[in-house]
Amino acid sequence: MSSLFFSSSFSPLSIALRRSTLCRFSSIVTYATEEEKSRFIHPTSVVHPNALLGDGVSIGPFCTIGPFAKLGSTCQLYPGSHIFGNTELGDNCILMTGAVIGDDLPGHTVVGRNNVFGHHAVIGVKCQDMKYKFGNECFLEIGDNNEIREHVSIHRSSSPTDKTVIGDNNLIMGSCHIAHDCKVGNNNILANSTLLAGHVVVEDYAHTAGGIVVHQFCCIGSYSFIGGGSVVSQDVPKYIIVSGERAELRGLNLEGLRRRGFSATEIKSLRAAYRKIFMPTDMSSGNIEDRLAQVEQHKELGLFPAVCSMVQSIRDSFAEHRRGICKFRSWSGS
């Protein structure tokens, strides 16, 4: 019996199998060790063992990472930054000192790649909407390549059927606020202390100056510009500048259009269309809907996609669920 046991335990086939298993196990252990070596976690930080950390993650002193967090490769957390709740960060995101992302609420905060969150930014926390019911899911999604500066606050949605969305390549400067259910597109610049109330839509390539306030449910059109200190209580159509304590239309965003590659011919057509819509010299030109139709049907202006896009942007703002456009003055040659 003992000889049978001895022979079966140390037969050439058994030894080969054991060696193979040991080699595989050793390779797994070595791989895990190398993966851990590629990360840096300061001993004063609290990282839940269930948190998922990618390769090359660096976590500085006094940071907190909750059990449901997922960090992509090469993310960096500077001292005193925190990630809570069901929060996912893509590769190469940076949290500066004091930044907080996520909240222990149902729902999630999802962040793409190459985003920078400035000092003491607060991202993906509960909204400030009285209609929010505690326990409901709420959502925030942020794209790639955004620079979100110091003291910015971005809130999750107010209901499980909606979400707050930030697109790609946006610069959101210090002390901006983006409330629940806002939709911010791509390549926008929001200067310091731009405050967006709930459900505001900012399309693409819009630019705000500092200290502006946007009323809830307003739409800021692509390539538009909002002057500093403005209060925007109605929609801003595409390509247009508004400013004022109650923002009014001030003309086309000519410099912005040039910088974004609009041709001289396109800009000339937009200027002609703007004059026909907002500065009619003919008293028989009718109301604004009549003038929009005239521009659309114009044998030259109607051929330019930019003109048609501006007309549609204005018309959409007069839909039943929208707020209309910012106040404009209609000149009659006086």
Short mmCIF file of N, CA, C and O in Angstrom, two decimals, residues 157-231:
data_model
loop_
_atom_site.label_atom_id
_atom_site.label_comp_id
_atom_site.label_asym_id
_atom_site.label_seq_id
_atom_site.Cartn_x
_atom_site.Cartn_y
_atom_site.Cartn_z
N SER A 157 -28.30 64.20 -11.56
CA SER A 157 -29.66 64.47 -12.01
C SER A 157 -30.63 64.47 -10.83
O SER A 157 -30.33 63.98 -9.74
N SER A 158 -31.81 65.02 -11.09
CA SER A 158 -32.84 65.10 -10.05
C SER A 158 -33.82 63.94 -10.10
O SER A 158 -34.66 63.81 -9.22
N SER A 159 -33.73 63.12 -11.15
CA SER A 159 -34.66 61.99 -11.27
C SER A 159 -33.94 60.82 -11.94
O SER A 159 -32.95 61.01 -12.66
N PRO A 160 -34.45 59.62 -11.75
CA PRO A 160 -33.81 58.45 -12.36
C PRO A 160 -33.99 58.37 -13.87
O PRO A 160 -33.33 57.56 -14.53
N THR A 161 -34.87 59.21 -14.44
CA THR A 161 -35.11 59.18 -15.88
C THR A 161 -34.27 60.19 -16.63
O THR A 161 -34.39 60.31 -17.86
N ASP A 162 -33.43 60.93 -15.95
CA ASP A 162 -32.61 61.95 -16.60
C ASP A 162 -31.18 61.81 -16.09
O ASP A 162 -30.88 60.99 -15.22
N LYS A 163 -30.28 62.61 -16.64
CA LYS A 163 -28.90 62.61 -16.16
C LYS A 163 -28.25 63.94 -16.50
O LYS A 163 -28.63 64.61 -17.46
N THR A 164 -27.30 64.33 -15.69
CA THR A 164 -26.46 65.48 -16.00
C THR A 164 -25.32 65.00 -16.89
O THR A 164 -24.72 63.96 -16.62
N VAL A 165 -25.04 65.77 -17.95
CA VAL A 165 -24.05 65.31 -18.93
C VAL A 165 -23.09 66.45 -19.26
O VAL A 165 -23.51 67.57 -19.55
N ILE A 166 -21.81 66.16 -19.21
CA ILE A 166 -20.75 67.05 -19.68
C ILE A 166 -20.02 66.32 -20.80
O ILE A 166 -19.62 65.16 -20.62
N GLY A 167 -19.83 66.97 -21.94
CA GLY A 167 -19.22 66.32 -23.08
C GLY A 167 -17.70 66.28 -23.01
O GLY A 167 -17.11 66.03 -21.95
N ASP A 168 -17.05 66.57 -24.12
CA ASP A 168 -15.60 66.47 -24.24
C ASP A 168 -14.97 67.85 -24.45
O ASP A 168 -15.60 68.77 -25.01
N ASN A 169 -13.72 67.98 -24.01
CA ASN A 169 -12.87 69.13 -24.36
C ASN A 169 -13.44 70.47 -23.87
O ASN A 169 -13.33 71.49 -24.55
N ASN A 170 -14.05 70.46 -22.71
CA ASN A 170 -14.57 71.70 -22.14
C ASN A 170 -13.60 72.28 -21.12
O ASN A 170 -12.92 71.54 -20.40
N LEU A 171 -13.56 73.60 -21.06
CA LEU A 171 -12.83 74.31 -20.00
C LEU A 171 -13.87 74.97 -19.10
O LEU A 171 -14.59 75.88 -19.54
N ILE A 172 -13.95 74.49 -17.88
CA ILE A 172 -14.91 75.02 -16.90
C ILE A 172 -14.10 75.68 -15.80
O ILE A 172 -13.47 75.00 -14.98
N MET A 173 -14.08 77.00 -15.80
CA MET A 173 -13.17 77.73 -14.93
C MET A 173 -13.67 77.79 -13.50
O MET A 173 -14.75 77.30 -13.17
N GLY A 174 -12.87 78.41 -12.63
CA GLY A 174 -13.09 78.38 -11.20
C GLY A 174 -14.45 78.87 -10.76
O GLY A 174 -14.99 79.84 -11.30
N SER A 175 -15.02 78.19 -9.77
CA SER A 175 -16.26 78.57 -9.09
C SER A 175 -17.50 78.52 -9.97
O SER A 175 -18.51 79.15 -9.65
N CYS A 176 -17.45 77.80 -11.07
CA CYS A 176 -18.66 77.58 -11.87
C CYS A 176 -19.57 76.57 -11.17
O CYS A 176 -19.12 75.74 -10.38
N HIS A 177 -20.86 76.67 -11.49
CA HIS A 177 -21.82 75.70 -10.97
C HIS A 177 -22.67 75.18 -12.12
O HIS A 177 -23.21 75.96 -12.91
N ILE A 178 -22.77 73.86 -12.22
CA ILE A 178 -23.61 73.21 -13.22
C ILE A 178 -24.60 72.34 -12.47
O ILE A 178 -24.23 71.36 -11.83
N ALA A 179 -25.86 72.73 -12.53
CA ALA A 179 -26.89 72.11 -11.70
C ALA A 179 -27.41 70.82 -12.33
O ALA A 179 -26.98 70.39 -13.41
N HIS A 180 -28.37 70.23 -11.65
CA HIS A 180 -28.96 68.95 -12.03
C HIS A 180 -29.53 68.99 -13.45
O HIS A 180 -30.09 69.98 -13.89
N ASP A 181 -29.33 67.90 -14.16
CA ASP A 181 -29.95 67.65 -15.46
C ASP A 181 -29.48 68.57 -16.57
O ASP A 181 -30.10 68.62 -17.64
N CYS A 182 -28.39 69.31 -16.36
CA CYS A 182 -27.84 70.14 -17.43
C CYS A 182 -27.19 69.24 -18.48
O CYS A 182 -26.72 68.14 -18.19
N LYS A 183 -27.14 69.75 -19.70
CA LYS A 183 -26.47 69.06 -20.80
C LYS A 183 -25.47 70.04 -21.42
O LYS A 183 -25.86 71.01 -22.06
N VAL A 184 -24.20 69.80 -21.19
CA VAL A 184 -23.14 70.64 -21.73
C VAL A 184 -22.43 69.83 -22.81
O VAL A 184 -21.97 68.71 -22.56
N GLY A 185 -22.33 70.39 -24.01
CA GLY A 185 -21.78 69.67 -25.14
C GLY A 185 -20.26 69.64 -25.14
O GLY A 185 -19.62 69.39 -24.11
N ASN A 186 -19.66 69.94 -26.28
CA ASN A 186 -18.22 69.82 -26.47
C ASN A 186 -17.58 71.17 -26.78
O ASN A 186 -18.20 72.04 -27.37
N ASN A 187 -16.33 71.30 -26.34
CA ASN A 187 -15.49 72.45 -26.73
C ASN A 187 -16.05 73.79 -26.26
O ASN A 187 -15.91 74.81 -26.93
N ASN A 188 -16.68 73.79 -25.10
CA ASN A 188 -17.21 75.03 -24.52
C ASN A 188 -16.22 75.64 -23.54
O ASN A 188 -15.40 74.92 -22.94
N ILE A 189 -16.30 76.95 -23.37
CA ILE A 189 -15.51 77.66 -22.37
C ILE A 189 -16.48 78.38 -21.44
O ILE A 189 -17.18 79.31 -21.87
N LEU A 190 -16.52 77.96 -20.20
CA LEU A 190 -17.35 78.61 -19.18
C LEU A 190 -16.41 79.34 -18.23
O LEU A 190 -15.67 78.71 -17.48
N ALA A 191 -16.42 80.68 -18.31
CA ALA A 191 -15.49 81.47 -17.49
C ALA A 191 -15.94 81.49 -16.03
O ALA A 191 -17.04 81.04 -15.69
N ASN A 192 -15.08 82.01 -15.18
CA ASN A 192 -15.27 81.97 -13.73
C ASN A 192 -16.67 82.40 -13.30
O ASN A 192 -17.21 83.39 -13.80
N SER A 193 -17.24 81.66 -12.37
CA SER A 193 -18.53 81.97 -11.76
C SER A 193 -19.68 81.99 -12.77
O SER A 193 -20.64 82.73 -12.60
N THR A 194 -19.58 81.17 -13.79
CA THR A 194 -20.74 80.90 -14.65
C THR A 194 -21.66 79.95 -13.89
O THR A 194 -21.23 78.87 -13.46
N LEU A 195 -22.91 80.33 -13.73
CA LEU A 195 -23.85 79.56 -12.92
C LEU A 195 -24.99 79.08 -13.81
O LEU A 195 -25.77 79.90 -14.34
N LEU A 196 -25.12 77.78 -13.98
CA LEU A 196 -26.18 77.20 -14.80
C LEU A 196 -27.21 76.55 -13.88
O LEU A 196 -26.88 75.64 -13.12
N ALA A 197 -28.46 77.01 -13.97
CA ALA A 197 -29.54 76.39 -13.20
C ALA A 197 -29.92 75.05 -13.83
O ALA A 197 -29.37 74.64 -14.86
N GLY A 198 -30.89 74.38 -13.24
CA GLY A 198 -31.24 73.05 -13.68
C GLY A 198 -31.76 72.99 -15.11
O GLY A 198 -32.40 73.92 -15.60
N HIS A 199 -31.45 71.90 -15.79
CA HIS A 199 -31.97 71.59 -17.13
C HIS A 199 -31.48 72.54 -18.22
O HIS A 199 -32.06 72.58 -19.31
N VAL A 200 -30.44 73.30 -17.96
CA VAL A 200 -29.89 74.17 -19.01
C VAL A 200 -29.14 73.32 -20.02
O VAL A 200 -28.47 72.34 -19.67
N VAL A 201 -29.26 73.69 -21.30
CA VAL A 201 -28.54 73.03 -22.38
C VAL A 201 -27.52 74.01 -22.95
O VAL A 201 -27.86 75.13 -23.32
N VAL A 202 -26.27 73.60 -22.99
CA VAL A 202 -25.21 74.36 -23.65
C VAL A 202 -24.72 73.49 -24.81
O VAL A 202 -24.25 72.38 -24.58
N GLU A 203 -24.84 73.99 -26.02
CA GLU A 203 -24.48 73.17 -27.17
C GLU A 203 -22.95 73.11 -27.31
O GLU A 203 -22.27 72.83 -26.32
N ASP A 204 -22.38 73.37 -28.47
CA ASP A 204 -20.95 73.23 -28.69
C ASP A 204 -20.30 74.58 -29.00
O ASP A 204 -20.92 75.45 -29.61
N TYR A 205 -19.05 74.73 -28.59
CA TYR A 205 -18.25 75.92 -28.90
C TYR A 205 -18.88 77.22 -28.39
O TYR A 205 -18.64 78.29 -28.94
N ALA A 206 -19.67 77.13 -27.33
CA ALA A 206 -20.19 78.35 -26.70
C ALA A 206 -19.14 78.90 -25.75
O ALA A 206 -18.26 78.19 -25.27
N HIS A 207 -19.25 80.20 -25.47
CA HIS A 207 -18.26 80.87 -24.62
C HIS A 207 -19.01 81.83 -23.72
O HIS A 207 -19.78 82.67 -24.20
N THR A 208 -18.79 81.71 -22.41
CA THR A 208 -19.37 82.66 -21.47
C THR A 208 -18.24 83.47 -20.84
O THR A 208 -17.17 82.94 -20.55
N ALA A 209 -18.51 84.76 -20.63
CA ALA A 209 -17.60 85.56 -19.83
C ALA A 209 -17.92 85.34 -18.35
O ALA A 209 -18.82 84.56 -18.01
N GLY A 210 -17.21 86.01 -17.46
CA GLY A 210 -17.34 85.72 -16.03
C GLY A 210 -18.62 86.25 -15.41
O GLY A 210 -19.21 87.22 -15.89
N GLY A 211 -19.03 85.60 -14.32
CA GLY A 211 -20.11 86.11 -13.49
C GLY A 211 -21.46 86.13 -14.16
O GLY A 211 -22.22 87.09 -13.98
N ILE A 212 -21.81 85.11 -14.93
CA ILE A 212 -23.11 85.10 -15.60
C ILE A 212 -24.02 84.07 -14.95
O ILE A 212 -23.57 83.09 -14.33
N VAL A 213 -25.32 84.31 -15.08
CA VAL A 213 -26.35 83.44 -14.50
C VAL A 213 -27.30 83.02 -15.62
O VAL A 213 -27.75 83.87 -16.39
N VAL A 214 -27.59 81.74 -15.71
CA VAL A 214 -28.51 81.23 -16.73
C VAL A 214 -29.70 80.57 -16.05
O VAL A 214 -29.54 79.67 -15.22
N HIS A 215 -30.89 81.05 -16.40
CA HIS A 215 -32.14 80.54 -15.84
C HIS A 215 -32.36 79.09 -16.25
O HIS A 215 -31.92 78.65 -17.31
N GLN A 216 -33.11 78.37 -15.40
CA GLN A 216 -33.38 76.96 -15.69
C GLN A 216 -34.13 76.79 -17.02
O GLN A 216 -34.89 77.64 -17.44
N PHE A 217 -33.85 75.70 -17.68
CA PHE A 217 -34.46 75.27 -18.94
C PHE A 217 -34.06 76.13 -20.14
O PHE A 217 -34.62 75.96 -21.22
N CYS A 218 -33.09 77.03 -19.99
CA CYS A 218 -32.63 77.81 -21.14
C CYS A 218 -31.68 76.97 -22.01
O CYS A 218 -31.08 76.01 -21.53
N CYS A 219 -31.54 77.40 -23.26
CA CYS A 219 -30.62 76.75 -24.19
C CYS A 219 -29.62 77.79 -24.69
O CYS A 219 -30.02 78.87 -25.15
N ILE A 220 -28.34 77.46 -24.60
CA ILE A 220 -27.26 78.31 -25.10
C ILE A 220 -26.75 77.68 -26.40
O ILE A 220 -26.18 76.59 -26.39
N GLY A 221 -26.98 78.36 -27.53
CA GLY A 221 -26.69 77.79 -28.82
C GLY A 221 -25.19 77.71 -29.12
O GLY A 221 -24.37 78.41 -28.52
N SER A 222 -24.86 76.88 -30.08
CA SER A 222 -23.47 76.71 -30.50
C SER A 222 -22.88 78.02 -31.01
O SER A 222 -23.58 78.82 -31.64
N TYR A 223 -21.60 78.22 -30.72
CA TYR A 223 -20.82 79.37 -31.21
C TYR A 223 -21.36 80.71 -30.69
O TYR A 223 -21.05 81.76 -31.25
N SER A 224 -22.14 80.67 -29.64
CA SER A 224 -22.65 81.93 -29.07
C SER A 224 -21.69 82.45 -28.01
O SER A 224 -20.77 81.75 -27.56
N PHE A 225 -21.92 83.69 -27.60
CA PHE A 225 -21.08 84.33 -26.57
C PHE A 225 -21.99 85.09 -25.63
O PHE A 225 -22.90 85.81 -26.07
N ILE A 226 -21.74 84.94 -24.32
CA ILE A 226 -22.51 85.65 -23.30
C ILE A 226 -21.57 86.60 -22.57
O ILE A 226 -20.56 86.18 -22.01
N GLY A 227 -21.89 87.90 -22.60
CA GLY A 227 -21.05 88.91 -21.98
C GLY A 227 -21.03 88.81 -20.47
O GLY A 227 -21.97 88.30 -19.83
N GLY A 228 -19.96 89.31 -19.86
CA GLY A 228 -19.76 89.22 -18.42
C GLY A 228 -20.87 89.90 -17.63
O GLY A 228 -21.36 90.96 -18.00
N GLY A 229 -21.25 89.27 -16.52
CA GLY A 229 -22.26 89.83 -15.63
C GLY A 229 -23.68 89.71 -16.13
O GLY A 229 -24.59 90.29 -15.52
N SER A 230 -23.91 88.97 -17.19
CA SER A 230 -25.26 88.88 -17.77
C SER A 230 -26.16 87.95 -16.97
O SER A 230 -25.70 86.99 -16.34
N VAL A 231 -27.45 88.25 -17.02
CA VAL A 231 -28.48 87.36 -16.50
C VAL A 231 -29.29 86.88 -17.70
O VAL A 231 -29.97 87.67 -18.36
#
